[in-house]
Amino acid sequence: MEKELRYIDNSEIRAAADSREVDGYALLFNTLSRDLGGFREKIDAEAIEGVIEASDVMAVLNHDNSRGILARSRFGQGSLALSADEKGLRYVFDAPRTALGDECLEYLRR
């Protein structure tokens, strides 16, 4: 199975100036996506029921895991916290004290 990457235009991402915590929404429910090659999609909140607990999710910079992993959630546990609320799929992690973590924070703060 080929990995599918999605780039989200209408997500939210935050990183406070005095913290290494990064939080945002990986996807927003009931919101039309940008054009995905001739179609747009809207994700229903029920679409991810049970998915967090059954998935191995990695937070990487620019969808490139060859540079390293910022945080990870394996079956709902780990350094990457994932949760669904009324708005969408929320993520929270502390950027590691590495060159990659520092780069991620610098990009977000700019």
mmCIF file of C-alpha atoms in Angstrom:
data_model
loop_
_atom_site.group_PDB
_atom_site.id
_atom_site.type_symbol
_atom_site.label_atom_id
_atom_site.label_comp_id
_atom_site.label_asym_id
_atom_site.label_seq_id
_atom_site.Cartn_x
_atom_site.Cartn_y
_atom_site.Cartn_z
ATOM 1 C CA MET A 1 0.000 0.000 0.000
ATOM 2 C CA GLU A 2 1.403 3.370 -1.029
ATOM 3 C CA LYS A 3 1.557 6.112 1.621
ATOM 4 C CA GLU A 4 -0.807 8.992 0.932
ATOM 5 C CA LEU A 5 0.246 12.510 1.931
ATOM 6 C CA ARG A 6 -2.216 15.342 2.395
ATOM 7 C CA TYR A 7 -1.303 18.993 2.741
ATOM 8 C CA ILE A 8 -3.788 20.948 4.780
ATOM 9 C CA ASP A 9 -4.425 24.612 4.011
ATOM 10 C CA ASN A 10 -7.001 25.226 6.715
ATOM 11 C CA SER A 11 -5.217 23.785 9.742
ATOM 12 C CA GLU A 12 -4.060 25.619 12.836
ATOM 13 C CA ILE A 13 -0.581 25.417 14.329
ATOM 14 C CA ARG A 14 0.813 27.183 17.376
ATOM 15 C CA ALA A 15 4.194 27.358 19.105
ATOM 16 C CA ALA A 16 4.660 29.777 22.011
ATOM 17 C CA ALA A 17 7.852 31.840 22.123
ATOM 18 C CA ASP A 18 8.860 30.570 25.581
ATOM 19 C CA SER A 19 7.882 26.914 25.157
ATOM 20 C CA ARG A 20 8.804 23.892 23.046
ATOM 21 C CA GLU A 21 5.172 22.765 22.887
ATOM 22 C CA VAL A 22 3.646 22.561 19.432
ATOM 23 C CA ASP A 23 -0.081 22.120 19.040
ATOM 24 C CA GLY A 24 -2.577 22.393 16.274
ATOM 25 C CA TYR A 25 -5.104 20.557 14.175
ATOM 26 C CA ALA A 26 -4.035 17.957 11.646
ATOM 27 C CA LEU A 27 -7.499 18.100 10.117
ATOM 28 C CA LEU A 28 -10.686 20.028 10.618
ATOM 29 C CA PHE A 29 -14.050 18.292 10.537
ATOM 30 C CA ASN A 30 -16.850 19.337 8.189
ATOM 31 C CA THR A 31 -14.628 21.724 6.230
ATOM 32 C CA LEU A 32 -14.045 21.451 2.490
ATOM 33 C CA SER A 33 -10.435 20.749 1.513
ATOM 34 C CA ARG A 34 -8.607 22.576 -1.226
ATOM 35 C CA ASP A 35 -8.730 21.023 -4.701
ATOM 36 C CA LEU A 36 -7.144 17.568 -4.461
ATOM 37 C CA GLY A 37 -6.821 16.974 -8.197
ATOM 38 C CA GLY A 38 -10.357 17.476 -9.443
ATOM 39 C CA PHE A 39 -12.185 16.804 -6.201
ATOM 40 C CA ARG A 40 -12.589 18.246 -2.724
ATOM 41 C CA GLU A 41 -13.378 16.355 0.435
ATOM 42 C CA LYS A 42 -15.032 16.991 3.750
ATOM 43 C CA ILE A 43 -14.117 14.773 6.712
ATOM 44 C CA ASP A 44 -16.851 13.739 9.111
ATOM 45 C CA ALA A 45 -15.923 13.405 12.795
ATOM 46 C CA GLU A 46 -17.015 9.765 12.765
ATOM 47 C CA ALA A 47 -14.396 8.967 10.101
ATOM 48 C CA ILE A 48 -11.582 8.747 12.650
ATOM 49 C CA GLU A 49 -13.381 6.769 15.357
ATOM 50 C CA GLY A 50 -10.946 4.106 16.589
ATOM 51 C CA VAL A 51 -8.196 5.258 14.210
ATOM 52 C CA ILE A 52 -5.885 6.816 16.839
ATOM 53 C CA GLU A 53 -5.820 3.610 18.865
ATOM 54 C CA ALA A 54 -5.086 1.524 15.770
ATOM 55 C CA SER A 55 -2.419 3.717 14.150
ATOM 56 C CA ASP A 56 1.295 4.462 14.304
ATOM 57 C CA VAL A 57 1.549 8.210 13.628
ATOM 58 C CA MET A 58 4.778 10.191 13.345
ATOM 59 C CA ALA A 59 5.160 13.960 13.468
ATOM 60 C CA VAL A 60 7.826 14.860 10.917
ATOM 61 C CA LEU A 61 8.955 18.125 9.352
ATOM 62 C CA ASN A 62 7.507 18.732 5.880
ATOM 63 C CA HIS A 63 6.343 15.120 5.507
ATOM 64 C CA ASP A 64 9.990 13.978 5.375
ATOM 65 C CA ASN A 65 10.740 11.214 7.886
ATOM 66 C CA SER A 66 14.258 10.722 6.480
ATOM 67 C CA ARG A 67 15.375 13.729 8.565
ATOM 68 C CA GLY A 68 14.048 12.313 11.817
ATOM 69 C CA ILE A 69 10.902 12.132 13.879
ATOM 70 C CA LEU A 70 9.708 14.998 16.067
ATOM 71 C CA ALA A 71 7.172 12.922 18.032
ATOM 72 C CA ARG A 72 5.263 9.661 17.721
ATOM 73 C CA SER A 73 1.978 8.110 18.771
ATOM 74 C CA ARG A 74 1.908 4.321 18.655
ATOM 75 C CA PHE A 75 -1.639 3.106 19.154
ATOM 76 C CA GLY A 76 -2.558 6.206 21.151
ATOM 77 C CA GLN A 77 0.556 6.285 23.355
ATOM 78 C CA GLY A 78 3.816 8.195 23.078
ATOM 79 C CA SER A 79 5.313 11.658 22.776
ATOM 80 C CA LEU A 80 2.660 12.779 20.255
ATOM 81 C CA ALA A 81 -0.764 13.300 21.832
ATOM 82 C CA LEU A 82 -3.678 12.953 19.411
ATOM 83 C CA SER A 83 -7.292 13.667 20.298
ATOM 84 C CA ALA A 84 -10.508 14.402 18.472
ATOM 85 C CA ASP A 85 -12.769 17.219 19.597
ATOM 86 C CA GLU A 86 -15.704 19.023 17.997
ATOM 87 C CA LYS A 87 -13.334 20.994 15.752
ATOM 88 C CA GLY A 88 -11.042 18.277 14.403
ATOM 89 C CA LEU A 89 -8.049 16.036 15.071
ATOM 90 C CA ARG A 90 -5.783 17.868 17.510
ATOM 91 C CA TYR A 91 -2.125 17.101 18.108
ATOM 92 C CA VAL A 92 0.290 18.223 20.817
ATOM 93 C CA PHE A 93 3.975 17.463 21.263
ATOM 94 C CA ASP A 94 7.098 18.985 22.777
ATOM 95 C CA ALA A 95 9.686 19.623 20.069
ATOM 96 C CA PRO A 96 12.810 17.637 20.934
ATOM 97 C CA ARG A 97 15.994 19.472 21.895
ATOM 98 C CA THR A 98 17.647 18.552 18.617
ATOM 99 C CA ALA A 99 18.575 20.444 15.466
ATOM 100 C CA LEU A 100 15.349 19.173 13.875
ATOM 101 C CA GLY A 101 13.242 20.251 16.857
ATOM 102 C CA ASP A 102 14.884 23.682 16.861
ATOM 103 C CA GLU A 103 14.303 24.034 13.106
ATOM 104 C CA CYS A 104 10.636 23.108 13.479
ATOM 105 C CA LEU A 105 10.127 25.717 16.206
ATOM 106 C CA GLU A 106 11.930 28.400 14.215
ATOM 107 C CA TYR A 107 9.706 27.791 11.174
ATOM 108 C CA LEU A 108 6.552 27.878 13.274
ATOM 109 C CA ARG A 109 7.487 31.041 15.126
ATOM 110 C CA ARG A 110 8.237 32.886 11.893
#
